[in-house]
Amino acid sequence: MANTDVRLQLFSGNNFTNRRIALRRGGVAVRDLGAFRFDNVLSSFRLRNVSTTDSVTLVLFSRINFQGSIRIFRGRQNVSNLGNFNNLTSSLILVGRNLTNSQIQQIQSTGIPPRDILVIRQ
């Protein structure tokens, strides 16, 4: 299963600094980053899939429950500054495959994440 090889490190500061949350076990949907006291503080992250580097998608949402503005990242990435999305993330979806734009729009319109991942609520 591709989701078991997904890794994500979230940082509250630019350039991978300050508070850090590491997700090491696979795909996850976080409905409200307030569950980690991380709502509206995300500034940088490291994203990868250890087995298939191109097969990973991270979707950041500006509101809880996968709503609001979005930013999509596919493939292995180290983003040191989220720019105009800095400190705006309230929910996220991480999967070990490439989600299409239409799949992401479906998640946003229904509020239902992919079935094969862990869902974290506040």
mmCIF file of C-alpha atoms in Angstrom:
data_model
loop_
_atom_site.group_PDB
_atom_site.id
_atom_site.type_symbol
_atom_site.label_atom_id
_atom_site.label_comp_id
_atom_site.label_asym_id
_atom_site.label_seq_id
_atom_site.Cartn_x
_atom_site.Cartn_y
_atom_site.Cartn_z
ATOM 1 C CA MET A 1 0.000 0.000 0.000
ATOM 2 C CA ALA A 2 1.483 3.308 -1.116
ATOM 3 C CA ASN A 3 0.201 5.274 1.857
ATOM 4 C CA THR A 4 2.463 3.455 4.320
ATOM 5 C CA ASP A 5 5.586 5.069 2.816
ATOM 6 C CA VAL A 6 4.454 8.704 3.035
ATOM 7 C CA ARG A 7 6.407 11.117 5.241
ATOM 8 C CA LEU A 8 5.556 14.715 6.126
ATOM 9 C CA GLN A 9 7.208 17.178 8.470
ATOM 10 C CA LEU A 10 5.322 20.392 9.213
ATOM 11 C CA PHE A 11 7.093 23.443 10.674
ATOM 12 C CA SER A 12 5.673 26.595 12.258
ATOM 13 C CA GLY A 13 8.638 28.681 11.089
ATOM 14 C CA ASN A 14 10.105 29.404 7.687
ATOM 15 C CA ASN A 15 13.162 27.402 6.620
ATOM 16 C CA PHE A 16 12.107 24.315 8.609
ATOM 17 C CA THR A 17 12.378 25.991 12.017
ATOM 18 C CA ASN A 18 10.414 26.321 15.260
ATOM 19 C CA ARG A 19 7.707 23.834 16.202
ATOM 20 C CA ARG A 20 7.607 20.587 14.189
ATOM 21 C CA ILE A 21 5.048 17.833 13.643
ATOM 22 C CA ALA A 22 6.210 14.647 11.899
ATOM 23 C CA LEU A 23 3.797 12.233 10.209
ATOM 24 C CA ARG A 24 5.685 9.020 9.438
ATOM 25 C CA ARG A 25 3.191 6.225 9.033
ATOM 26 C CA GLY A 26 1.211 7.056 5.950
ATOM 27 C CA GLY A 27 -1.741 8.872 4.453
ATOM 28 C CA VAL A 28 -3.749 11.135 6.692
ATOM 29 C CA ALA A 29 -6.586 13.659 6.535
ATOM 30 C CA VAL A 30 -6.559 16.266 9.299
ATOM 31 C CA ARG A 31 -9.966 17.969 9.474
ATOM 32 C CA ASP A 32 -8.761 20.625 11.920
ATOM 33 C CA LEU A 33 -5.099 21.318 12.651
ATOM 34 C CA GLY A 34 -6.304 22.735 15.972
ATOM 35 C CA ALA A 35 -6.187 19.095 17.111
ATOM 36 C CA PHE A 36 -2.388 19.555 17.150
ATOM 37 C CA ARG A 37 -2.497 23.224 18.159
ATOM 38 C CA PHE A 38 -1.168 23.904 14.674
ATOM 39 C CA ASP A 39 -4.080 25.846 13.146
ATOM 40 C CA ASN A 40 -2.898 28.801 11.030
ATOM 41 C CA VAL A 41 0.799 28.402 11.918
ATOM 42 C CA LEU A 42 2.200 26.245 9.077
ATOM 43 C CA SER A 43 5.092 28.033 7.345
ATOM 44 C CA SER A 44 7.265 25.280 5.814
ATOM 45 C CA PHE A 45 7.269 21.523 5.249
ATOM 46 C CA ARG A 46 9.162 18.501 3.934
ATOM 47 C CA LEU A 47 7.191 15.957 1.896
ATOM 48 C CA ARG A 48 8.212 12.590 0.475
ATOM 49 C CA ASN A 49 7.223 9.051 -0.357
ATOM 50 C CA VAL A 50 10.150 6.783 0.556
ATOM 51 C CA SER A 51 9.299 4.070 -1.981
ATOM 52 C CA THR A 52 7.988 6.061 -4.973
ATOM 53 C CA THR A 53 9.177 9.669 -4.817
ATOM 54 C CA ASP A 54 6.733 11.013 -7.405
ATOM 55 C CA SER A 55 3.649 9.374 -5.856
ATOM 56 C CA VAL A 56 2.585 11.697 -3.075
ATOM 57 C CA THR A 57 0.053 14.530 -2.822
ATOM 58 C CA LEU A 58 -0.344 17.113 -0.088
ATOM 59 C CA VAL A 59 -3.352 19.427 -0.177
ATOM 60 C CA LEU A 60 -3.476 22.357 2.233
ATOM 61 C CA PHE A 61 -6.819 24.042 2.959
ATOM 62 C CA SER A 62 -7.310 27.489 4.496
ATOM 63 C CA ARG A 63 -10.401 26.395 6.452
ATOM 64 C CA ILE A 64 -11.267 23.355 8.554
ATOM 65 C CA ASN A 65 -12.992 20.314 7.018
ATOM 66 C CA PHE A 66 -11.141 20.677 3.700
ATOM 67 C CA GLN A 67 -12.734 23.996 2.785
ATOM 68 C CA GLY A 68 -11.506 27.408 1.662
ATOM 69 C CA SER A 69 -8.525 28.211 -0.534
ATOM 70 C CA ILE A 70 -6.169 25.357 -1.398
ATOM 71 C CA ARG A 71 -2.545 24.736 -2.278
ATOM 72 C CA ILE A 72 -1.578 21.446 -3.921
ATOM 73 C CA PHE A 73 1.873 19.856 -3.807
ATOM 74 C CA ARG A 74 2.739 16.672 -5.698
ATOM 75 C CA GLY A 75 5.954 14.669 -5.532
ATOM 76 C CA ARG A 76 8.885 15.010 -3.159
ATOM 77 C CA GLN A 77 9.264 18.606 -1.999
ATOM 78 C CA ASN A 78 10.985 20.746 0.586
ATOM 79 C CA VAL A 79 9.064 24.019 0.810
ATOM 80 C CA SER A 80 10.926 26.494 3.025
ATOM 81 C CA ASN A 81 8.320 29.274 2.818
ATOM 82 C CA LEU A 82 4.638 29.028 1.886
ATOM 83 C CA GLY A 83 4.602 32.658 0.738
ATOM 84 C CA ASN A 84 1.079 34.071 0.573
ATOM 85 C CA PHE A 85 -0.270 30.831 2.160
ATOM 86 C CA ASN A 86 2.003 31.226 5.200
ATOM 87 C CA ASN A 87 0.094 30.773 8.510
ATOM 88 C CA LEU A 88 -3.205 30.055 6.701
ATOM 89 C CA THR A 89 -3.522 26.246 6.786
ATOM 90 C CA SER A 90 -6.403 24.867 8.879
ATOM 91 C CA SER A 91 -6.786 21.354 7.405
ATOM 92 C CA LEU A 92 -4.849 19.033 5.103
ATOM 93 C CA ILE A 93 -4.902 15.795 3.147
ATOM 94 C CA LEU A 94 -1.808 13.660 2.549
ATOM 95 C CA VAL A 95 -1.848 10.548 0.335
ATOM 96 C CA GLY A 96 0.765 8.254 -1.193
ATOM 97 C CA ARG A 97 -0.445 8.731 -4.767
ATOM 98 C CA ASN A 98 -1.187 11.584 -7.129
ATOM 99 C CA LEU A 99 -4.667 12.959 -6.617
ATOM 100 C CA THR A 100 -6.169 14.624 -9.677
ATOM 101 C CA ASN A 101 -7.558 18.141 -9.551
ATOM 102 C CA SER A 102 -11.073 16.723 -9.992
ATOM 103 C CA GLN A 103 -10.572 14.344 -7.029
ATOM 104 C CA ILE A 104 -9.431 17.292 -4.908
ATOM 105 C CA GLN A 105 -12.442 19.357 -6.009
ATOM 106 C CA GLN A 106 -14.684 16.427 -5.031
ATOM 107 C CA ILE A 107 -13.092 16.306 -1.561
ATOM 108 C CA GLN A 108 -13.552 20.043 -1.182
ATOM 109 C CA SER A 109 -17.184 20.007 -2.301
ATOM 110 C CA THR A 110 -18.220 17.005 -0.158
ATOM 111 C CA GLY A 111 -15.833 17.298 2.793
ATOM 112 C CA ILE A 112 -15.130 13.572 2.420
ATOM 113 C CA PRO A 113 -11.449 12.530 2.260
ATOM 114 C CA PRO A 114 -10.139 9.448 0.429
ATOM 115 C CA ARG A 115 -11.218 6.185 2.107
ATOM 116 C CA ASP A 116 -7.856 4.495 2.615
ATOM 117 C CA ILE A 117 -6.271 7.026 4.986
ATOM 118 C CA LEU A 118 -6.448 7.909 8.671
ATOM 119 C CA VAL A 119 -8.880 10.752 9.422
ATOM 120 C CA ILE A 120 -8.081 12.990 12.405
ATOM 121 C CA ARG A 121 -10.804 15.177 13.862
ATOM 122 C CA GLN A 122 -10.447 17.670 16.658
#
